[in-house]
Amino acid sequence: MKLLRIGNPGEEKPAIVDTNGIWRDASTLVSDWSDAALDPTKLSELSKVDLTSLPEIAQDQRIGPCVGQIGKFICVGLNYSDHAAEAGMEPPSEPILFMKATSAVCGPNDDVIIPKGSVNSDWEVELGVIIGKAASYVTQADALDYVAGYCVVNDLSEREFQLERGGQWVKGKSADTFGPIGPWLVTADEVGDPQALTMNLSVNGHEFQNGTTETMIFGVAHLISYISQYMSLQPGDVISTGTPPGVGMGQNPQVYLKPGDIIELSIQKLGAQKQKVVAL
């Protein structure tokens, strides 16, 4: 299933895309795509519903973040072998984890706002993993059983804030609008193998990123198991799993976002995003 949330910020309602691409209002089935509604067992039950019985929604409305009430937005750094090479860094021996503020989350097609003082705002297309049920000390063999689904994430970054201003990466990752997610939460059964998805990103029509989740250093199952050793994962938590090469910082000369730029990104089976870059 393809799940989405429709409406103005803070007023989104749950919806489902039917097999004909029609948006259907799911608010009689769930209050939101969050908490218990994301349990894989619950999602399996919903997949049996006759979607044609649900009201149709016009497709001229805003698409919000595909998950409501995100508790944790966990990111993984340098998790693609080809991106680590681009950055001139050794591949990590264990996953590099950092957090992105949940206030950064926005809809997949909302404007991206360059923060005040920014000089090096950058893009990163990433596979997002949405947790569907509580996970603590899970094994790699069982890890994917805890996944509700997957989505496209643009892990936007202000590189000077991230790398040159002291402290942790979170400062460069958490500006408002620096976490577009969606358009859909695609349930795990529809995605299949998360390590076999192509992904790309362009700015103003020029393709910068063209990669595949196959080159992840630590795959989705490894990451879920690993993270669950250090903190419990809860329904609605999002794990952004790293980016392939082609970020602005890796260009020669380097290229960074400026007002008026158009970012377009997509991941196989998970849909596409399009954002206009604006000044604060």
JSON list of N, CA and C in Angstrom, two decimals, residues 89-152:
[
{"chain": "A", "resi": 89, "resn": "MET", "atom": "N", "xyz": [36.99, 9.94, 2.95]},
{"chain": "A", "resi": 89, "resn": "MET", "atom": "CA", "xyz": [37.02, 9.39, 4.30]},
{"chain": "A", "resi": 89, "resn": "MET", "atom": "C", "xyz": [36.96, 7.87, 4.25]},
{"chain": "A", "resi": 90, "resn": "GLU", "atom": "N", "xyz": [37.58, 7.24, 5.24]},
{"chain": "A", "resi": 90, "resn": "GLU", "atom": "CA", "xyz": [37.55, 5.78, 5.34]},
{"chain": "A", "resi": 90, "resn": "GLU", "atom": "C", "xyz": [36.12, 5.33, 5.68]},
{"chain": "A", "resi": 91, "resn": "PRO", "atom": "N", "xyz": [35.65, 4.24, 5.07]},
{"chain": "A", "resi": 91, "resn": "PRO", "atom": "CA", "xyz": [34.34, 3.71, 5.46]},
{"chain": "A", "resi": 91, "resn": "PRO", "atom": "C", "xyz": [34.33, 3.38, 6.95]},
{"chain": "A", "resi": 92, "resn": "PRO", "atom": "N", "xyz": [33.27, 3.74, 7.66]},
{"chain": "A", "resi": 92, "resn": "PRO", "atom": "CA", "xyz": [33.21, 3.50, 9.10]},
{"chain": "A", "resi": 92, "resn": "PRO", "atom": "C", "xyz": [33.14, 2.01, 9.42]},
{"chain": "A", "resi": 93, "resn": "SER", "atom": "N", "xyz": [33.70, 1.65, 10.58]},
{"chain": "A", "resi": 93, "resn": "SER", "atom": "CA", "xyz": [33.65, 0.25, 11.02]},
{"chain": "A", "resi": 93, "resn": "SER", "atom": "C", "xyz": [32.33, -0.07, 11.72]},
{"chain": "A", "resi": 94, "resn": "GLU", "atom": "N", "xyz": [31.64, 0.96, 12.19]},
{"chain": "A", "resi": 94, "resn": "GLU", "atom": "CA", "xyz": [30.30, 0.82, 12.77]},
{"chain": "A", "resi": 94, "resn": "GLU", "atom": "C", "xyz": [29.47, 1.99, 12.26]},
{"chain": "A", "resi": 95, "resn": "PRO", "atom": "N", "xyz": [28.14, 1.86, 12.25]},
{"chain": "A", "resi": 95, "resn": "PRO", "atom": "CA", "xyz": [27.30, 2.96, 11.79]},
{"chain": "A", "resi": 95, "resn": "PRO", "atom": "C", "xyz": [27.53, 4.25, 12.58]},
{"chain": "A", "resi": 96, "resn": "ILE", "atom": "N", "xyz": [27.62, 5.36, 11.84]},
{"chain": "A", "resi": 96, "resn": "ILE", "atom": "CA", "xyz": [27.72, 6.70, 12.44]},
{"chain": "A", "resi": 96, "resn": "ILE", "atom": "C", "xyz": [26.30, 7.22, 12.60]},
{"chain": "A", "resi": 97, "resn": "LEU", "atom": "N", "xyz": [25.88, 7.47, 13.82]},
{"chain": "A", "resi": 97, "resn": "LEU", "atom": "CA", "xyz": [24.51, 7.90, 14.09]},
{"chain": "A", "resi": 97, "resn": "LEU", "atom": "C", "xyz": [24.46, 9.35, 14.55]},
{"chain": "A", "resi": 98, "resn": "PHE", "atom": "N", "xyz": [23.45, 10.05, 14.11]},
{"chain": "A", "resi": 98, "resn": "PHE", "atom": "CA", "xyz": [23.17, 11.39, 14.62]},
{"chain": "A", "resi": 98, "resn": "PHE", "atom": "C", "xyz": [21.67, 11.62, 14.51]},
{"chain": "A", "resi": 99, "resn": "MET", "atom": "N", "xyz": [21.18, 12.63, 15.18]},
{"chain": "A", "resi": 99, "resn": "MET", "atom": "CA", "xyz": [19.76, 12.94, 15.17]},
{"chain": "A", "resi": 99, "resn": "MET", "atom": "C", "xyz": [19.49, 14.20, 14.33]},
{"chain": "A", "resi": 100, "resn": "LYS", "atom": "N", "xyz": [18.31, 14.21, 13.76]},
{"chain": "A", "resi": 100, "resn": "LYS", "atom": "CA", "xyz": [17.80, 15.39, 13.07]},
{"chain": "A", "resi": 100, "resn": "LYS", "atom": "C", "xyz": [16.58, 15.84, 13.85]},
{"chain": "A", "resi": 101, "resn": "ALA", "atom": "N", "xyz": [16.46, 17.10, 14.16]},
{"chain": "A", "resi": 101, "resn": "ALA", "atom": "CA", "xyz": [15.30, 17.58, 14.91]},
{"chain": "A", "resi": 101, "resn": "ALA", "atom": "C", "xyz": [14.01, 17.28, 14.15]},
{"chain": "A", "resi": 102, "resn": "THR", "atom": "N", "xyz": [12.98, 16.81, 14.87]},
{"chain": "A", "resi": 102, "resn": "THR", "atom": "CA", "xyz": [11.72, 16.51, 14.20]},
{"chain": "A", "resi": 102, "resn": "THR", "atom": "C", "xyz": [11.03, 17.79, 13.69]},
{"chain": "A", "resi": 103, "resn": "SER", "atom": "N", "xyz": [11.43, 18.95, 14.21]},
{"chain": "A", "resi": 103, "resn": "SER", "atom": "CA", "xyz": [10.89, 20.21, 13.69]},
{"chain": "A", "resi": 103, "resn": "SER", "atom": "C", "xyz": [11.37, 20.51, 12.28]},
{"chain": "A", "resi": 104, "resn": "ALA", "atom": "N", "xyz": [12.36, 19.75, 11.79]},
{"chain": "A", "resi": 104, "resn": "ALA", "atom": "CA", "xyz": [12.83, 19.90, 10.41]},
{"chain": "A", "resi": 104, "resn": "ALA", "atom": "C", "xyz": [11.89, 19.23, 9.41]},
{"chain": "A", "resi": 105, "resn": "VAL", "atom": "N", "xyz": [11.02, 18.35, 9.89]},
{"chain": "A", "resi": 105, "resn": "VAL", "atom": "CA", "xyz": [10.17, 17.55, 9.00]},
{"chain": "A", "resi": 105, "resn": "VAL", "atom": "C", "xyz": [9.17, 18.44, 8.27]},
{"chain": "A", "resi": 106, "resn": "CYS", "atom": "N", "xyz": [9.01, 18.19, 6.97]},
{"chain": "A", "resi": 106, "resn": "CYS", "atom": "CA", "xyz": [8.01, 18.91, 6.19]},
{"chain": "A", "resi": 106, "resn": "CYS", "atom": "C", "xyz": [7.51, 17.99, 5.08]},
{"chain": "A", "resi": 107, "resn": "GLY", "atom": "N", "xyz": [6.57, 18.48, 4.29]},
{"chain": "A", "resi": 107, "resn": "GLY", "atom": "CA", "xyz": [6.04, 17.70, 3.20]},
{"chain": "A", "resi": 107, "resn": "GLY", "atom": "C", "xyz": [7.03, 17.56, 2.06]},
{"chain": "A", "resi": 108, "resn": "PRO", "atom": "N", "xyz": [6.82, 16.59, 1.18]},
{"chain": "A", "resi": 108, "resn": "PRO", "atom": "CA", "xyz": [7.78, 16.30, 0.12]},
{"chain": "A", "resi": 108, "resn": "PRO", "atom": "C", "xyz": [7.93, 17.39, -0.93]},
{"chain": "A", "resi": 109, "resn": "ASN", "atom": "N", "xyz": [6.91, 18.23, -1.05]},
{"chain": "A", "resi": 109, "resn": "ASN", "atom": "CA", "xyz": [6.95, 19.27, -2.07]},
{"chain": "A", "resi": 109, "resn": "ASN", "atom": "C", "xyz": [6.89, 20.68, -1.48]},
{"chain": "A", "resi": 110, "resn": "ASP", "atom": "N", "xyz": [7.04, 20.77, -0.17]},
{"chain": "A", "resi": 110, "resn": "ASP", "atom": "CA", "xyz": [7.08, 22.08, 0.48]},
{"chain": "A", "resi": 110, "resn": "ASP", "atom": "C", "xyz": [8.36, 22.82, 0.10]},
{"chain": "A", "resi": 111, "resn": "ASP", "atom": "N", "xyz": [8.34, 24.15, 0.21]},
{"chain": "A", "resi": 111, "resn": "ASP", "atom": "CA", "xyz": [9.55, 24.92, -0.04]},
{"chain": "A", "resi": 111, "resn": "ASP", "atom": "C", "xyz": [10.63, 24.55, 0.97]},
{"chain": "A", "resi": 112, "resn": "VAL", "atom": "N", "xyz": [11.86, 24.54, 0.51]},
{"chain": "A", "resi": 112, "resn": "VAL", "atom": "CA", "xyz": [13.02, 24.39, 1.40]},
{"chain": "A", "resi": 112, "resn": "VAL", "atom": "C", "xyz": [13.55, 25.79, 1.70]},
{"chain": "A", "resi": 113, "resn": "ILE", "atom": "N", "xyz": [13.64, 26.11, 2.98]},
{"chain": "A", "resi": 113, "resn": "ILE", "atom": "CA", "xyz": [14.04, 27.45, 3.41]},
{"chain": "A", "resi": 113, "resn": "ILE", "atom": "C", "xyz": [15.52, 27.44, 3.82]},
{"chain": "A", "resi": 114, "resn": "ILE", "atom": "N", "xyz": [16.31, 28.27, 3.14]},
{"chain": "A", "resi": 114, "resn": "ILE", "atom": "CA", "xyz": [17.72, 28.41, 3.51]},
{"chain": "A", "resi": 114, "resn": "ILE", "atom": "C", "xyz": [17.79, 29.16, 4.85]},
{"chain": "A", "resi": 115, "resn": "PRO", "atom": "N", "xyz": [18.45, 28.59, 5.87]},
{"chain": "A", "resi": 115, "resn": "PRO", "atom": "CA", "xyz": [18.47, 29.27, 7.17]},
{"chain": "A", "resi": 115, "resn": "PRO", "atom": "C", "xyz": [19.33, 30.53, 7.16]},
{"chain": "A", "resi": 116, "resn": "LYS", "atom": "N", "xyz": [19.08, 31.42, 8.10]},
{"chain": "A", "resi": 116, "resn": "LYS", "atom": "CA", "xyz": [19.88, 32.63, 8.23]},
{"chain": "A", "resi": 116, "resn": "LYS", "atom": "C", "xyz": [21.35, 32.27, 8.45]},
{"chain": "A", "resi": 117, "resn": "GLY", "atom": "N", "xyz": [22.22, 32.98, 7.76]},
{"chain": "A", "resi": 117, "resn": "GLY", "atom": "CA", "xyz": [23.66, 32.76, 7.93]},
{"chain": "A", "resi": 117, "resn": "GLY", "atom": "C", "xyz": [24.21, 31.59, 7.14]},
{"chain": "A", "resi": 118, "resn": "SER", "atom": "N", "xyz": [23.35, 30.92, 6.37]},
{"chain": "A", "resi": 118, "resn": "SER", "atom": "CA", "xyz": [23.82, 29.76, 5.62]},
{"chain": "A", "resi": 118, "resn": "SER", "atom": "C", "xyz": [24.67, 30.17, 4.43]},
{"chain": "A", "resi": 119, "resn": "VAL", "atom": "N", "xyz": [25.75, 29.43, 4.22]},
{"chain": "A", "resi": 119, "resn": "VAL", "atom": "CA", "xyz": [26.58, 29.61, 3.02]},
{"chain": "A", "resi": 119, "resn": "VAL", "atom": "C", "xyz": [26.75, 28.31, 2.25]},
{"chain": "A", "resi": 120, "resn": "ASN", "atom": "N", "xyz": [26.48, 27.17, 2.90]},
{"chain": "A", "resi": 120, "resn": "ASN", "atom": "CA", "xyz": [26.76, 25.87, 2.30]},
{"chain": "A", "resi": 120, "resn": "ASN", "atom": "C", "xyz": [25.60, 24.89, 2.48]},
{"chain": "A", "resi": 121, "resn": "SER", "atom": "N", "xyz": [24.39, 25.26, 2.08]},
{"chain": "A", "resi": 121, "resn": "SER", "atom": "CA", "xyz": [23.26, 24.35, 2.20]},
{"chain": "A", "resi": 121, "resn": "SER", "atom": "C", "xyz": [23.30, 23.32, 1.07]},
{"chain": "A", "resi": 122, "resn": "ASP", "atom": "N", "xyz": [23.10, 22.07, 1.41]},
{"chain": "A", "resi": 122, "resn": "ASP", "atom": "CA", "xyz": [23.36, 20.94, 0.52]},
{"chain": "A", "resi": 122, "resn": "ASP", "atom": "C", "xyz": [22.17, 19.98, 0.53]},
{"chain": "A", "resi": 123, "resn": "TRP", "atom": "N", "xyz": [22.19, 19.04, -0.40]},
{"chain": "A", "resi": 123, "resn": "TRP", "atom": "CA", "xyz": [21.12, 18.06, -0.58]},
{"chain": "A", "resi": 123, "resn": "TRP", "atom": "C", "xyz": [21.64, 16.65, -0.32]},
{"chain": "A", "resi": 124, "resn": "GLU", "atom": "N", "xyz": [20.72, 15.72, -0.02]},
{"chain": "A", "resi": 124, "resn": "GLU", "atom": "CA", "xyz": [21.08, 14.31, 0.13]},
{"chain": "A", "resi": 124, "resn": "GLU", "atom": "C", "xyz": [19.82, 13.47, -0.05]},
{"chain": "A", "resi": 125, "resn": "VAL", "atom": "N", "xyz": [19.72, 12.72, -1.14]},
{"chain": "A", "resi": 125, "resn": "VAL", "atom": "CA", "xyz": [18.61, 11.79, -1.30]},
{"chain": "A", "resi": 125, "resn": "VAL", "atom": "C", "xyz": [18.90, 10.55, -0.46]},
{"chain": "A", "resi": 126, "resn": "GLU", "atom": "N", "xyz": [17.92, 10.12, 0.34]},
{"chain": "A", "resi": 126, "resn": "GLU", "atom": "CA", "xyz": [18.13, 9.00, 1.24]},
{"chain": "A", "resi": 126, "resn": "GLU", "atom": "C", "xyz": [16.87, 8.13, 1.34]},
{"chain": "A", "resi": 127, "resn": "LEU", "atom": "N", "xyz": [17.10, 6.84, 1.59]},
{"chain": "A", "resi": 127, "resn": "LEU", "atom": "CA", "xyz": [16.02, 5.92, 1.89]},
{"chain": "A", "resi": 127, "resn": "LEU", "atom": "C", "xyz": [15.62, 6.07, 3.35]},
{"chain": "A", "resi": 128, "resn": "GLY", "atom": "N", "xyz": [14.34, 6.36, 3.57]},
{"chain": "A", "resi": 128, "resn": "GLY", "atom": "CA", "xyz": [13.82, 6.45, 4.92]},
{"chain": "A", "resi": 128, "resn": "GLY", "atom": "C", "xyz": [13.13, 5.15, 5.32]},
{"chain": "A", "resi": 129, "resn": "VAL", "atom": "N", "xyz": [13.38, 4.71, 6.54]},
{"chain": "A", "resi": 129, "resn": "VAL", "atom": "CA", "xyz": [12.76, 3.50, 7.09]},
{"chain": "A", "resi": 129, "resn": "VAL", "atom": "C", "xyz": [11.83, 3.93, 8.21]},
{"chain": "A", "resi": 130, "resn": "ILE", "atom": "N", "xyz": [10.56, 3.53, 8.15]},
{"chain": "A", "resi": 130, "resn": "ILE", "atom": "CA", "xyz": [9.60, 3.89, 9.18]},
{"chain": "A", "resi": 130, "resn": "ILE", "atom": "C", "xyz": [9.34, 2.67, 10.06]},
{"chain": "A", "resi": 131, "resn": "ILE", "atom": "N", "xyz": [9.59, 2.83, 11.35]},
{"chain": "A", "resi": 131, "resn": "ILE", "atom": "CA", "xyz": [9.40, 1.74, 12.30]},
{"chain": "A", "resi": 131, "resn": "ILE", "atom": "C", "xyz": [7.90, 1.57, 12.59]},
{"chain": "A", "resi": 132, "resn": "GLY", "atom": "N", "xyz": [7.46, 0.29, 12.64]},
{"chain": "A", "resi": 132, "resn": "GLY", "atom": "CA", "xyz": [6.04, 0.02, 12.83]},
{"chain": "A", "resi": 132, "resn": "GLY", "atom": "C", "xyz": [5.66, -0.51, 14.20]},
{"chain": "A", "resi": 133, "resn": "LYS", "atom": "N", "xyz": [6.63, -1.05, 14.92]},
{"chain": "A", "resi": 133, "resn": "LYS", "atom": "CA", "xyz": [6.34, -1.53, 16.27]},
{"chain": "A", "resi": 133, "resn": "LYS", "atom": "C", "xyz": [7.60, -1.45, 17.10]},
{"chain": "A", "resi": 134, "resn": "ALA", "atom": "N", "xyz": [7.44, -1.42, 18.42]},
{"chain": "A", "resi": 134, "resn": "ALA", "atom": "CA", "xyz": [8.57, -1.21, 19.32]},
{"chain": "A", "resi": 134, "resn": "ALA", "atom": "C", "xyz": [9.64, -2.27, 19.11]},
{"chain": "A", "resi": 135, "resn": "ALA", "atom": "N", "xyz": [10.89, -1.81, 19.05]},
{"chain": "A", "resi": 135, "resn": "ALA", "atom": "CA", "xyz": [12.02, -2.70, 18.79]},
{"chain": "A", "resi": 135, "resn": "ALA", "atom": "C", "xyz": [13.13, -2.39, 19.79]},
{"chain": "A", "resi": 136, "resn": "SER", "atom": "N", "xyz": [13.57, -3.40, 20.49]},
{"chain": "A", "resi": 136, "resn": "SER", "atom": "CA", "xyz": [14.67, -3.25, 21.44]},
{"chain": "A", "resi": 136, "resn": "SER", "atom": "C", "xyz": [15.50, -4.53, 21.41]},
{"chain": "A", "resi": 137, "resn": "TYR", "atom": "N", "xyz": [16.79, -4.38, 21.18]},
{"chain": "A", "resi": 137, "resn": "TYR", "atom": "CA", "xyz": [17.72, -5.51, 21.13]},
{"chain": "A", "resi": 137, "resn": "TYR", "atom": "C", "xyz": [17.26, -6.58, 20.14]},
{"chain": "A", "resi": 138, "resn": "VAL", "atom": "N", "xyz": [16.87, -6.15, 18.94]},
{"chain": "A", "resi": 138, "resn": "VAL", "atom": "CA", "xyz": [16.43, -7.11, 17.94]},
{"chain": "A", "resi": 138, "resn": "VAL", "atom": "C", "xyz": [17.63, -7.64, 17.15]},
{"chain": "A", "resi": 139, "resn": "THR", "atom": "N", "xyz": [17.48, -8.82, 16.60]},
{"chain": "A", "resi": 139, "resn": "THR", "atom": "CA", "xyz": [18.53, -9.41, 15.78]},
{"chain": "A", "resi": 139, "resn": "THR", "atom": "C", "xyz": [18.39, -8.93, 14.34]},
{"chain": "A", "resi": 140, "resn": "GLN", "atom": "N", "xyz": [19.46, -9.04, 13.58]},
{"chain": "A", "resi": 140, "resn": "GLN", "atom": "CA", "xyz": [19.37, -8.71, 12.16]},
{"chain": "A", "resi": 140, "resn": "GLN", "atom": "C", "xyz": [18.36, -9.60, 11.46]},
{"chain": "A", "resi": 141, "resn": "ALA", "atom": "N", "xyz": [18.30, -10.86, 11.86]},
{"chain": "A", "resi": 141, "resn": "ALA", "atom": "CA", "xyz": [17.38, -11.79, 11.22]},
{"chain": "A", "resi": 141, "resn": "ALA", "atom": "C", "xyz": [15.92, -11.37, 11.37]},
{"chain": "A", "resi": 142, "resn": "ASP", "atom": "N", "xyz": [15.60, -10.71, 12.49]},
{"chain": "A", "resi": 142, "resn": "ASP", "atom": "CA", "xyz": [14.22, -10.31, 12.77]},
{"chain": "A", "resi": 142, "resn": "ASP", "atom": "C", "xyz": [13.95, -8.85, 12.47]},
{"chain": "A", "resi": 143, "resn": "ALA", "atom": "N", "xyz": [14.98, -8.08, 12.15]},
{"chain": "A", "resi": 143, "resn": "ALA", "atom": "CA", "xyz": [14.87, -6.62, 12.12]},
{"chain": "A", "resi": 143, "resn": "ALA", "atom": "C", "xyz": [13.81, -6.11, 11.17]},
{"chain": "A", "resi": 144, "resn": "LEU", "atom": "N", "xyz": [13.70, -6.68, 9.98]},
{"chain": "A", "resi": 144, "resn": "LEU", "atom": "CA", "xyz": [12.75, -6.16, 9.00]},
{"chain": "A", "resi": 144, "resn": "LEU", "atom": "C", "xyz": [11.30, -6.40, 9.40]},
{"chain": "A", "resi": 145, "resn": "ASP", "atom": "N", "xyz": [11.08, -7.28, 10.38]},
{"chain": "A", "resi": 145, "resn": "ASP", "atom": "CA", "xyz": [9.72, -7.51, 10.87]},
{"chain": "A", "resi": 145, "resn": "ASP", "atom": "C", "xyz": [9.16, -6.28, 11.59]},
{"chain": "A", "resi": 146, "resn": "TYR", "atom": "N", "xyz": [10.04, -5.36, 11.95]},
{"chain": "A", "resi": 146, "resn": "TYR", "atom": "CA", "xyz": [9.64, -4.17, 12.70]},
{"chain": "A", "resi": 146, "resn": "TYR", "atom": "C", "xyz": [9.39, -2.96, 11.80]},
{"chain": "A", "resi": 147, "resn": "VAL", "atom": "N", "xyz": [9.50, -3.16, 10.49]},
{"chain": "A", "resi": 147, "resn": "VAL", "atom": "CA", "xyz": [9.38, -2.06, 9.54]},
{"chain": "A", "resi": 147, "resn": "VAL", "atom": "C", "xyz": [7.93, -1.92, 9.06]},
{"chain": "A", "resi": 148, "resn": "ALA", "atom": "N", "xyz": [7.39, -0.71, 9.19]},
{"chain": "A", "resi": 148, "resn": "ALA", "atom": "CA", "xyz": [6.07, -0.42, 8.60]},
{"chain": "A", "resi": 148, "resn": "ALA", "atom": "C", "xyz": [6.20, -0.20, 7.11]},
{"chain": "A", "resi": 149, "resn": "GLY", "atom": "N", "xyz": [7.22, 0.55, 6.73]},
{"chain": "A", "resi": 149, "resn": "GLY", "atom": "CA", "xyz": [7.42, 0.84, 5.31]},
{"chain": "A", "resi": 149, "resn": "GLY", "atom": "C", "xyz": [8.60, 1.75, 5.10]},
{"chain": "A", "resi": 150, "resn": "TYR", "atom": "N", "xyz": [8.67, 2.28, 3.88]},
{"chain": "A", "resi": 150, "resn": "TYR", "atom": "CA", "xyz": [9.81, 3.08, 3.45]},
{"chain": "A", "resi": 150, "resn": "TYR", "atom": "C", "xyz": [9.33, 4.35, 2.77]},
{"chain": "A", "resi": 151, "resn": "CYS", "atom": "N", "xyz": [10.21, 5.34, 2.70]},
{"chain": "A", "resi": 151, "resn": "CYS", "atom": "CA", "xyz": [9.86, 6.59, 2.04]},
{"chain": "A", "resi": 151, "resn": "CYS", "atom": "C", "xyz": [11.12, 7.28, 1.53]},
{"chain": "A", "resi": 152, "resn": "VAL", "atom": "N", "xyz": [10.91, 8.30, 0.71]},
{"chain": "A", "resi": 152, "resn": "VAL", "atom": "CA", "xyz": [12.00, 9.16, 0.25]},
{"chain": "A", "resi": 152, "resn": "VAL", "atom": "C", "xyz": [12.26, 10.22, 1.32]}
]
